[in-house]
PDB file of C-alpha atoms in Angstrom:
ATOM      1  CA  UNK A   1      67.590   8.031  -7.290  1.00 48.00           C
ATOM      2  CA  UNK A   2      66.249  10.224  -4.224  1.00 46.00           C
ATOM      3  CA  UNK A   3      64.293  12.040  -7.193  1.00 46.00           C
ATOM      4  CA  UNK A   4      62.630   8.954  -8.294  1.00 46.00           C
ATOM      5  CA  UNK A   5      61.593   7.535  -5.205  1.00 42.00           C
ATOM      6  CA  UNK A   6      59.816  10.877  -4.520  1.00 42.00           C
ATOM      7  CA  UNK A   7      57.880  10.291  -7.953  1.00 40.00           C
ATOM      8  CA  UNK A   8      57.020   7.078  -6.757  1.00 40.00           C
ATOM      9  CA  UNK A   9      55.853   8.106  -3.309  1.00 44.00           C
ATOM     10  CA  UNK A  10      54.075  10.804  -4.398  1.00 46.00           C
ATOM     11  CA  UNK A  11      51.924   8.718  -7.158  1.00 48.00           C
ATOM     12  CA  UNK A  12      50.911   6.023  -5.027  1.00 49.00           C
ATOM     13  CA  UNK A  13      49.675   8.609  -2.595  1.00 48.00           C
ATOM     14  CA  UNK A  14      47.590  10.080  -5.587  1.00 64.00           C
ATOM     15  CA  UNK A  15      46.493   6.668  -6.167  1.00 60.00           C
ATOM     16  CA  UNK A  16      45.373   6.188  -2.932  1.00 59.00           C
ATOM     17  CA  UNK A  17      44.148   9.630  -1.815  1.00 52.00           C
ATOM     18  CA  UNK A  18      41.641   9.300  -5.181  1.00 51.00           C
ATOM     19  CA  UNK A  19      40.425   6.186  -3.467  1.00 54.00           C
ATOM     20  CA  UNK A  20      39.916   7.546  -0.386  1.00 50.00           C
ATOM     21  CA  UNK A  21      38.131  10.141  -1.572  1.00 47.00           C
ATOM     22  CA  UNK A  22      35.749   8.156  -3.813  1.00 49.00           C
ATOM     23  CA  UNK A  23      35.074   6.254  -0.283  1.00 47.00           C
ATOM     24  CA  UNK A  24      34.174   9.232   1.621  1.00 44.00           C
ATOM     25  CA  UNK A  25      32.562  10.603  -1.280  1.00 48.00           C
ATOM     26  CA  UNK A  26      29.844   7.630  -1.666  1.00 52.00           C
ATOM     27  CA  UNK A  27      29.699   7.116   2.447  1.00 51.00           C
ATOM     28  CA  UNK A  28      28.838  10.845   2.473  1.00 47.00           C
ATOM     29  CA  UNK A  29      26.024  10.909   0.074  1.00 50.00           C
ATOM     30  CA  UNK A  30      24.286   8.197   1.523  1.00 56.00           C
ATOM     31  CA  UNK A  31      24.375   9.211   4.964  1.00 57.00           C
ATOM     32  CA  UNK A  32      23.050  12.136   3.558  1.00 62.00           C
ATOM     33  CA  UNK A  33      20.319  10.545   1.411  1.00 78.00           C
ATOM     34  CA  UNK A  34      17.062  11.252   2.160  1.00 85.00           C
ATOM     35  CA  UNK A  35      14.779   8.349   2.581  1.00 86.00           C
ATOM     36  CA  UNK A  36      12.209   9.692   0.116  1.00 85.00           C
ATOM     37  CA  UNK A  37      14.663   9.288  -2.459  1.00 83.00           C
ATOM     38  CA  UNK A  38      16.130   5.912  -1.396  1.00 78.00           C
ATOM     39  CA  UNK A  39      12.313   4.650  -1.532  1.00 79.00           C
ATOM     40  CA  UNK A  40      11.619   6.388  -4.988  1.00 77.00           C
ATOM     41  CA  UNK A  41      14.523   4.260  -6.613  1.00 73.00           C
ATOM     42  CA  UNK A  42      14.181   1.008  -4.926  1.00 70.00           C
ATOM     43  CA  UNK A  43      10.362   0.513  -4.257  1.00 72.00           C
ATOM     44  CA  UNK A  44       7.712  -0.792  -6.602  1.00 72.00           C
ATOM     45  CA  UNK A  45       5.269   1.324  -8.717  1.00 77.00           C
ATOM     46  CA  UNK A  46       2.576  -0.112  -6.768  1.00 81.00           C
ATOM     47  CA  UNK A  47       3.957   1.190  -3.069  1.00 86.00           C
ATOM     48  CA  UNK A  48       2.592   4.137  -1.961  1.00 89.00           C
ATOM     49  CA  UNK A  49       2.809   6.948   0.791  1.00 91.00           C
ATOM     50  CA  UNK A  50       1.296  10.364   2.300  1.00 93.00           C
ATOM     51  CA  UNK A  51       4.653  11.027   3.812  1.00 93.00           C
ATOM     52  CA  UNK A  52       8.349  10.336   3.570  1.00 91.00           C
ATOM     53  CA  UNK A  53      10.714  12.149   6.124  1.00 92.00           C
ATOM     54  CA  UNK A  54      14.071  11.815   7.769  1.00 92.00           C
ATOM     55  CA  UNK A  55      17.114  10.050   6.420  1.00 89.00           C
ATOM     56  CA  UNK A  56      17.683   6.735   4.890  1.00 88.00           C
ATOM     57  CA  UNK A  57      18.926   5.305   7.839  1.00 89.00           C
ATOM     58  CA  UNK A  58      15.740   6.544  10.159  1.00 89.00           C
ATOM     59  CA  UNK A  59      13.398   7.816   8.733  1.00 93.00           C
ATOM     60  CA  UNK A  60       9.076   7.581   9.014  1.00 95.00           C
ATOM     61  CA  UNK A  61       6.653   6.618   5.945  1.00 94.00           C
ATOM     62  CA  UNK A  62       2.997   7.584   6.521  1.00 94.00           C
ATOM     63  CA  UNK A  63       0.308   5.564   5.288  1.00 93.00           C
ATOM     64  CA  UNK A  64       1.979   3.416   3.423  1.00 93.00           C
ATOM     65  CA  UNK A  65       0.549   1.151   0.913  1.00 91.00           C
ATOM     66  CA  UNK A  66       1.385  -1.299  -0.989  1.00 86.00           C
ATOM     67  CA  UNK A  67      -1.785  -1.224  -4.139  1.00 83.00           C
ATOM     68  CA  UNK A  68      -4.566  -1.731  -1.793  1.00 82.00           C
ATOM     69  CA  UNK A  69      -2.930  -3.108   1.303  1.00 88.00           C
ATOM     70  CA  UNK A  70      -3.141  -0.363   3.926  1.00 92.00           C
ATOM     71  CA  UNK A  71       0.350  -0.794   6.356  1.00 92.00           C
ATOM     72  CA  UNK A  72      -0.005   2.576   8.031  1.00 92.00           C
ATOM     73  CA  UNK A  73       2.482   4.725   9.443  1.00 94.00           C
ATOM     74  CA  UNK A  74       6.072   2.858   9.058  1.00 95.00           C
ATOM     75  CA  UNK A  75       9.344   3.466  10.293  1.00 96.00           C
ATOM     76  CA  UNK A  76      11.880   2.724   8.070  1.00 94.00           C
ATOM     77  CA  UNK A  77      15.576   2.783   7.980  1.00 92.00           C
ATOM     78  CA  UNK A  78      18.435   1.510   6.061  1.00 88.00           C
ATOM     79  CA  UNK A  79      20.207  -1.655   6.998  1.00 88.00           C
ATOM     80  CA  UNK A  80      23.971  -0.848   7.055  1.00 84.00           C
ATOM     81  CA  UNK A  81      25.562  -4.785   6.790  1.00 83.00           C
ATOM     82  CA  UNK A  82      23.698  -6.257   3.922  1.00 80.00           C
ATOM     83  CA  UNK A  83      25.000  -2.515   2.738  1.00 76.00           C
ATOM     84  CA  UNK A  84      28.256  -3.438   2.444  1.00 77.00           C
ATOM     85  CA  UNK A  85      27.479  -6.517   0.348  1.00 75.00           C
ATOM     86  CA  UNK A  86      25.454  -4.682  -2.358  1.00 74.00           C
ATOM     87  CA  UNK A  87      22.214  -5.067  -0.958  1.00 78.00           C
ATOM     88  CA  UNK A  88      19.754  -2.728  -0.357  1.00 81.00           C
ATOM     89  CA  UNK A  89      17.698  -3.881   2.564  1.00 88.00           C
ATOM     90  CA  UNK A  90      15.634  -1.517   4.353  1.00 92.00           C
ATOM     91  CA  UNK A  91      13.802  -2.377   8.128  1.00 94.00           C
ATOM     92  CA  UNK A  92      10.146  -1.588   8.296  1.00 95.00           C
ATOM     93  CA  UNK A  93       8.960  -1.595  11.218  1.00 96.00           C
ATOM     94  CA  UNK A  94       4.832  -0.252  13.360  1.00 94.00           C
ATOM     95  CA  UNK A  95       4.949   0.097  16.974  1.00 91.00           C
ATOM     96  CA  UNK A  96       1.949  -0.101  19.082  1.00 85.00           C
ATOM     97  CA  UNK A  97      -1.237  -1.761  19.976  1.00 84.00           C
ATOM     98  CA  UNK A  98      -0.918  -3.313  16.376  1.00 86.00           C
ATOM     99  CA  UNK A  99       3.089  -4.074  15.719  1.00 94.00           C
ATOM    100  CA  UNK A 100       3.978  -4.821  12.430  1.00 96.00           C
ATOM    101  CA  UNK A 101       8.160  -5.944  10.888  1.00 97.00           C
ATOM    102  CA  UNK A 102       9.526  -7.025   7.851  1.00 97.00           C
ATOM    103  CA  UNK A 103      12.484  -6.349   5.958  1.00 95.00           C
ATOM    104  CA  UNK A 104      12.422  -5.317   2.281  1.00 91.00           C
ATOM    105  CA  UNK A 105      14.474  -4.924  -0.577  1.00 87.00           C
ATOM    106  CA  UNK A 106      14.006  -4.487  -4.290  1.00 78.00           C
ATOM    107  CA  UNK A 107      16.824  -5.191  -6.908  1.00 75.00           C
ATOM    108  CA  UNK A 108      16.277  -5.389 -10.918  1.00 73.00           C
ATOM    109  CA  UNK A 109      13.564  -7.818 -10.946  1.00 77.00           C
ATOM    110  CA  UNK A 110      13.919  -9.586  -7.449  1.00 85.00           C
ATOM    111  CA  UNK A 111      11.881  -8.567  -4.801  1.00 87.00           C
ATOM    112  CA  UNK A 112      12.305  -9.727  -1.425  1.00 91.00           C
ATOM    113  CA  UNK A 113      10.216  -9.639   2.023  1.00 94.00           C
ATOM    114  CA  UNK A 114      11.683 -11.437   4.612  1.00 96.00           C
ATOM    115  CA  UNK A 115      10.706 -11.440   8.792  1.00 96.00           C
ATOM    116  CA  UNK A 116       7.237 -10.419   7.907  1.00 97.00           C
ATOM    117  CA  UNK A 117       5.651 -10.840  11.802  1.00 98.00           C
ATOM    118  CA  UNK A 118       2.552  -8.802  12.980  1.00 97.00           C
ATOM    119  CA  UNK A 119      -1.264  -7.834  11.532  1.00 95.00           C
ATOM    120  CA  UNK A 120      -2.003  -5.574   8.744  1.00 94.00           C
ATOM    121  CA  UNK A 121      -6.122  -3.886   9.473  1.00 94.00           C
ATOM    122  CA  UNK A 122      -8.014  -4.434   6.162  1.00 92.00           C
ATOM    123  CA  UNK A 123     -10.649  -1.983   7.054  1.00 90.00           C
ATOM    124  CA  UNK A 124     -12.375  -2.328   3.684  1.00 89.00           C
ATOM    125  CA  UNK A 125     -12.510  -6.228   3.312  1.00 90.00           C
ATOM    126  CA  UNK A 126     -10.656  -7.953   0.664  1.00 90.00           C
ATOM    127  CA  UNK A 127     -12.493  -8.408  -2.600  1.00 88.00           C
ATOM    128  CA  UNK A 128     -15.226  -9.674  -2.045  1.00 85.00           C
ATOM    129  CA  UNK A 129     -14.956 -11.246   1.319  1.00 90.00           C
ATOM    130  CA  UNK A 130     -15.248 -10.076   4.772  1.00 90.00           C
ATOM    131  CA  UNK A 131     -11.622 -10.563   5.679  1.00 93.00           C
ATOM    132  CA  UNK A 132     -10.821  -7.667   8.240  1.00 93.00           C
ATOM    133  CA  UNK A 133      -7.217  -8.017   8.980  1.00 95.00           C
ATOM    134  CA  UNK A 134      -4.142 -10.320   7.782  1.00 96.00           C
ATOM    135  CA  UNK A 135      -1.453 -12.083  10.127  1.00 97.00           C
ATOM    136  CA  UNK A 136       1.862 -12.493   9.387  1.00 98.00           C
ATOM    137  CA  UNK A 137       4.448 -15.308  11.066  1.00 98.00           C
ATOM    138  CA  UNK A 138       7.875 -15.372  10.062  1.00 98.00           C
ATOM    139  CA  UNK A 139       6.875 -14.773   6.388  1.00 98.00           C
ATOM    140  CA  UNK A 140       9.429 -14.616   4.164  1.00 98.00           C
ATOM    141  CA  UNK A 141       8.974 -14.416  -0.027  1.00 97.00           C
ATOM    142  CA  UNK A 142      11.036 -13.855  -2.983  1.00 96.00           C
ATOM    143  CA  UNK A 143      10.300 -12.589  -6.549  1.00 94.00           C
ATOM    144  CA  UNK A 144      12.006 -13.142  -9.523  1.00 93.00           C
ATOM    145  CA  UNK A 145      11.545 -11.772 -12.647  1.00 90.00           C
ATOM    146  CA  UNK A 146       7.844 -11.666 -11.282  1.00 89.00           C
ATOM    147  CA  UNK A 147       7.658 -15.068 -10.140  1.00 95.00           C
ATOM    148  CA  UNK A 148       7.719 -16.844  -6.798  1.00 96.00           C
ATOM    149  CA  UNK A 149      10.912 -18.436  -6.025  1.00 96.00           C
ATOM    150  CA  UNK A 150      11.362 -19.084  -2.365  1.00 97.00           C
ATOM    151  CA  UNK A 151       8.246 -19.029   0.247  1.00 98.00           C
ATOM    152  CA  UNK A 152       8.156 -19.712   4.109  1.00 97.00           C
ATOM    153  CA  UNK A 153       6.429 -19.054   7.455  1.00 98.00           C
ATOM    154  CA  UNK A 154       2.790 -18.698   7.674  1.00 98.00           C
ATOM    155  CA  UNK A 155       0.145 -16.279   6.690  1.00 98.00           C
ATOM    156  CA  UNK A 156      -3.143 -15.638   8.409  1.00 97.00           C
ATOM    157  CA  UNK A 157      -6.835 -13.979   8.025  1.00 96.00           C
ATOM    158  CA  UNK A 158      -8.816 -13.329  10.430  1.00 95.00           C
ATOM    159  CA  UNK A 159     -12.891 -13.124   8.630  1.00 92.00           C
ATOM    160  CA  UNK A 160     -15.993 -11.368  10.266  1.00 90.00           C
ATOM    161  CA  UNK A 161     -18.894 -13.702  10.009  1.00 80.00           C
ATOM    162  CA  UNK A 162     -20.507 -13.948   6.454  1.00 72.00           C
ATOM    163  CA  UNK A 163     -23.811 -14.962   7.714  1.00 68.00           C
ATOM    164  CA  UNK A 164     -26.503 -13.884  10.549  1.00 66.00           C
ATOM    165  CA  UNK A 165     -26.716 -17.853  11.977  1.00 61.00           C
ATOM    166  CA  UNK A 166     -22.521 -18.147  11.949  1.00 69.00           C
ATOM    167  CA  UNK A 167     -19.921 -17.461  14.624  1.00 68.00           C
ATOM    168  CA  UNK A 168     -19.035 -13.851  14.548  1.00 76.00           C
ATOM    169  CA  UNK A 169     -15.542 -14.346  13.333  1.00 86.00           C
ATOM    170  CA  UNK A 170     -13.471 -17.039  12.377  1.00 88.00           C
ATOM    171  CA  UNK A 171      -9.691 -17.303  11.957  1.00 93.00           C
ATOM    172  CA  UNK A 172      -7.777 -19.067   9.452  1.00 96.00           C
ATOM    173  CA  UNK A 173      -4.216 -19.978   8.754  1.00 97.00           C
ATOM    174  CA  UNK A 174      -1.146 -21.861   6.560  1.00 98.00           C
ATOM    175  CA  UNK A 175       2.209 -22.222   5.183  1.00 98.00           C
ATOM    176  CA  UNK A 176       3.192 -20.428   2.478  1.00 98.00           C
ATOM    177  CA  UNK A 177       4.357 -22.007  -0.693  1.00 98.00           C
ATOM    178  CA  UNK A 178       5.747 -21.077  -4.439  1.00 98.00           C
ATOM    179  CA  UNK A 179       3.242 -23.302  -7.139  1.00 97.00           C
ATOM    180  CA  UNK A 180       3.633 -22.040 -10.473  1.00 95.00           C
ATOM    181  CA  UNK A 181       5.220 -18.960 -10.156  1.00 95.00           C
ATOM    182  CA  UNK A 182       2.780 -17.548  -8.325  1.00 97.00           C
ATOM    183  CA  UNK A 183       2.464 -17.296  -4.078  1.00 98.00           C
ATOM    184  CA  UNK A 184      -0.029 -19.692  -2.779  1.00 98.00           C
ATOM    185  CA  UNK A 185      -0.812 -19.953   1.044  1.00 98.00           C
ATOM    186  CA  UNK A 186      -3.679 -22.947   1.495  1.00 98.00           C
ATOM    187  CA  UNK A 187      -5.664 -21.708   5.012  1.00 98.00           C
ATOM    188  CA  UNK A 188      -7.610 -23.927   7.391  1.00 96.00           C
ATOM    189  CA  UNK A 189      -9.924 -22.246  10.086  1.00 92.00           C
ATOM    190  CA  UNK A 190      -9.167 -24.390  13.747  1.00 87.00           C
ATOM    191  CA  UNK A 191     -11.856 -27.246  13.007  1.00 83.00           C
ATOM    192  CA  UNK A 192     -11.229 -27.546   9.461  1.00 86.00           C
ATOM    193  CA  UNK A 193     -14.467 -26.524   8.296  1.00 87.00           C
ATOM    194  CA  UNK A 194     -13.230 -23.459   7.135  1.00 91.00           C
ATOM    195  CA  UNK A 195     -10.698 -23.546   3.990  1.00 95.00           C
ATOM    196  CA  UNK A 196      -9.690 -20.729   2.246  1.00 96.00           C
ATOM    197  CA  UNK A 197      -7.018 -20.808  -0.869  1.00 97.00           C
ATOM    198  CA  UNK A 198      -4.353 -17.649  -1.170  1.00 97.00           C
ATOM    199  CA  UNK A 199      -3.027 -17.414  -4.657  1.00 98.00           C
ATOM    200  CA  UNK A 200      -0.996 -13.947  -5.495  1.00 96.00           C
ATOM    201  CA  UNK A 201       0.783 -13.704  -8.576  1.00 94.00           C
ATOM    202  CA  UNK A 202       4.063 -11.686  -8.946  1.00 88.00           C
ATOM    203  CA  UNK A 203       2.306  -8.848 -10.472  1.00 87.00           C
ATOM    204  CA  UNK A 204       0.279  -8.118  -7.441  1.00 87.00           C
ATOM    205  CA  UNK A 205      -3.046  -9.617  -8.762  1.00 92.00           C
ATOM    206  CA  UNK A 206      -4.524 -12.271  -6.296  1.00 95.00           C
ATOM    207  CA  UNK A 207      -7.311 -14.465  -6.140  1.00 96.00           C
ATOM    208  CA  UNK A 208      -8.919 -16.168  -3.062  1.00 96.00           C
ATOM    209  CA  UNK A 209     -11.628 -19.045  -2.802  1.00 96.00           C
ATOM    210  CA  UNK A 210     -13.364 -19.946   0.490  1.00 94.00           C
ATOM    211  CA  UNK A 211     -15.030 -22.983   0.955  1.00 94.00           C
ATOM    212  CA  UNK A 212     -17.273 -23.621   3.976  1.00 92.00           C
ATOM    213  CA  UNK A 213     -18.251 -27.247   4.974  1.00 92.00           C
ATOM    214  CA  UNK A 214     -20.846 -28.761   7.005  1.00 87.00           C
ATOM    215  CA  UNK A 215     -23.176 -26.227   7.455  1.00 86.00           C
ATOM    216  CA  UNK A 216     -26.901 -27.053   7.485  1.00 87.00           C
ATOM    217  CA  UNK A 217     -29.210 -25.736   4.940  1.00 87.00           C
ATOM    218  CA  UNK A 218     -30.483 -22.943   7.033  1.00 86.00           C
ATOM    219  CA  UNK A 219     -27.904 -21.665   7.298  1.00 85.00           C
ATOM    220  CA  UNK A 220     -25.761 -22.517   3.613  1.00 87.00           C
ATOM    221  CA  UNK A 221     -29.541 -21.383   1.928  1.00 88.00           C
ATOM    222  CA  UNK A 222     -29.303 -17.513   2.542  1.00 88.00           C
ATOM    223  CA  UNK A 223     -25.345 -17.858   2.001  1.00 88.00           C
ATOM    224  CA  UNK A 224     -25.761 -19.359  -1.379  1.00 89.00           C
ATOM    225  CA  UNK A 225     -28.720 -16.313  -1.971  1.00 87.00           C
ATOM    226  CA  UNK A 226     -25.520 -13.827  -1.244  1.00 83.00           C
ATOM    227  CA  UNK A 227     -23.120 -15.065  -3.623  1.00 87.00           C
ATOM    228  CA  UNK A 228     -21.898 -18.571  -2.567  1.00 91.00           C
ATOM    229  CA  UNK A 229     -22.112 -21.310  -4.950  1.00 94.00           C
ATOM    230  CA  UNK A 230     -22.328 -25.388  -4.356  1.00 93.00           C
ATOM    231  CA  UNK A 231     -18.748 -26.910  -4.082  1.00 90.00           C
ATOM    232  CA  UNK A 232     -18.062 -30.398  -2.983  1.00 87.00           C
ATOM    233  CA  UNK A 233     -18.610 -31.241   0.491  1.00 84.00           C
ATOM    234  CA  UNK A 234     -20.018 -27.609   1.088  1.00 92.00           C
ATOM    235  CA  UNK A 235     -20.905 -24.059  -0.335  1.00 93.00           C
ATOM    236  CA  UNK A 236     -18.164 -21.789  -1.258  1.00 94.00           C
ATOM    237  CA  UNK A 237     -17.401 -17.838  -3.390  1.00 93.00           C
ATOM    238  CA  UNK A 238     -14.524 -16.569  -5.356  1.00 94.00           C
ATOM    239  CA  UNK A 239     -12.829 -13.258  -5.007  1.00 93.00           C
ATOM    240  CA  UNK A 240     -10.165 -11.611  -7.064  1.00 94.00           C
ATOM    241  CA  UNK A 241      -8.387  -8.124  -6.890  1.00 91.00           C
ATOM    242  CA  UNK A 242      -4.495  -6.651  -7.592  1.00 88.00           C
ATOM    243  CA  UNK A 243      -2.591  -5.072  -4.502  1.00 82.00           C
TER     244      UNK A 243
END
């Protein structure tokens, strides 16, 4: 009897010792995971760095980019709750004179940015167009299976003038918005003159149309000379690219 009880005892202590040490096992490699190689299994072929140092749960990417989109110098770290759930969620975050957040994570074939807030430089325009930096308001998208399926908060360009007779910038803003699988953000300037359409398909390959309205022929003439074309109501030029 006393012999059996000590079987007993000492197999559920096996049993549980096993599990124990699977625990500490996985909780020790991961605290000891360096964030290059968290990045290289979760990110996107399209995300790129200079740099990737420290651990997963603070570490620093430089010049990070995602295609042609130009973040900078990021840190990053781990996120330890959504952890514990089975999500891999990692905190991106630019201090400075040009803060930048957002909160990433890549599973199978969803992709997720959520909390997007701050300004991204675009130092070499986008496309075709003058745009020199993006704004970002409580953005949050989803992928799936390369195709939007959730879109909210508010995305923003800010445009250096196109022509010698206009204002020397102009800003422009809207909501974001899933329309056939792909991410569209509509953008008005602040008297409506100015529209711009966002359209960026799951694959990274965007397209952008601005339309400009109410301008008088001295000034829409040597636009349409420099690429613009007649649309209705105004003048307006097409751009396309892939981040």
């Amino acid at each position: 009897m006393i012999g059996r009880w000590i079987f007993v005892r000492e197999r559920a202590l096996t049993r549980r010792g096993w599990l124990a040490l699977a625990v500490l096992t996985t909780v020790g490699l991961i605290a000891l995971l360096p964030l290059r190689v968290a990045v290289g299994m979760a990110a996107p072929e399209n995300v790129t760095a200079r740099s990737i140092e420290g651990s997963v749960w603070s570490g620093r990417i430089g010049d990070l980019r995602v295609g042609s989109l130009p973040l900078g110098t990021i840190d990053a770290g781990l996120r330890p709750l959504p952890l514990l759930l089975g999500r891999a969620e990692f905190d991106l975050r630019r201090e400075g004179a040009a803060p930048f957040a957002a909160i990433a994570s890549a599973s199978g074939g969803d992709v997720r940015l959520s909390g997007v807030n701050g300004a991204v430089a675009l130092p070499d325009g986008l496309g075709g167009l003058p745009v020199t930096s993006l704004a970002f308001s409580d953005l949050s998208v989803r992928m799936a299976n390369g195709k939007c399926a959730d879109a909210q908060g508010s995305l923003g360009m800010t445009l250096a003038s196109p022509g010698a007779l206009l204002p020397q910038a102009v800003s422009l803003s809207g909501k974001a918005r899933c329309e056939g699988g792909s991410l569209v953000v509509p953008m008005q300037g602040p008297g409506g003159m100015e529209r711009l359409t966002m359209r960026i398909a799951g694959d990274g390959r965007w397209q952008a149309d601005l339309v400009l309205a109410g301008l008088p022929p001295e000034v829409s003439g040597p636009l349409m000379q420099g690429g613009f074309t007649a649309r209705p109501g105004g003048i307006g030029i097409g751009t396309s690219g892939q981040f």
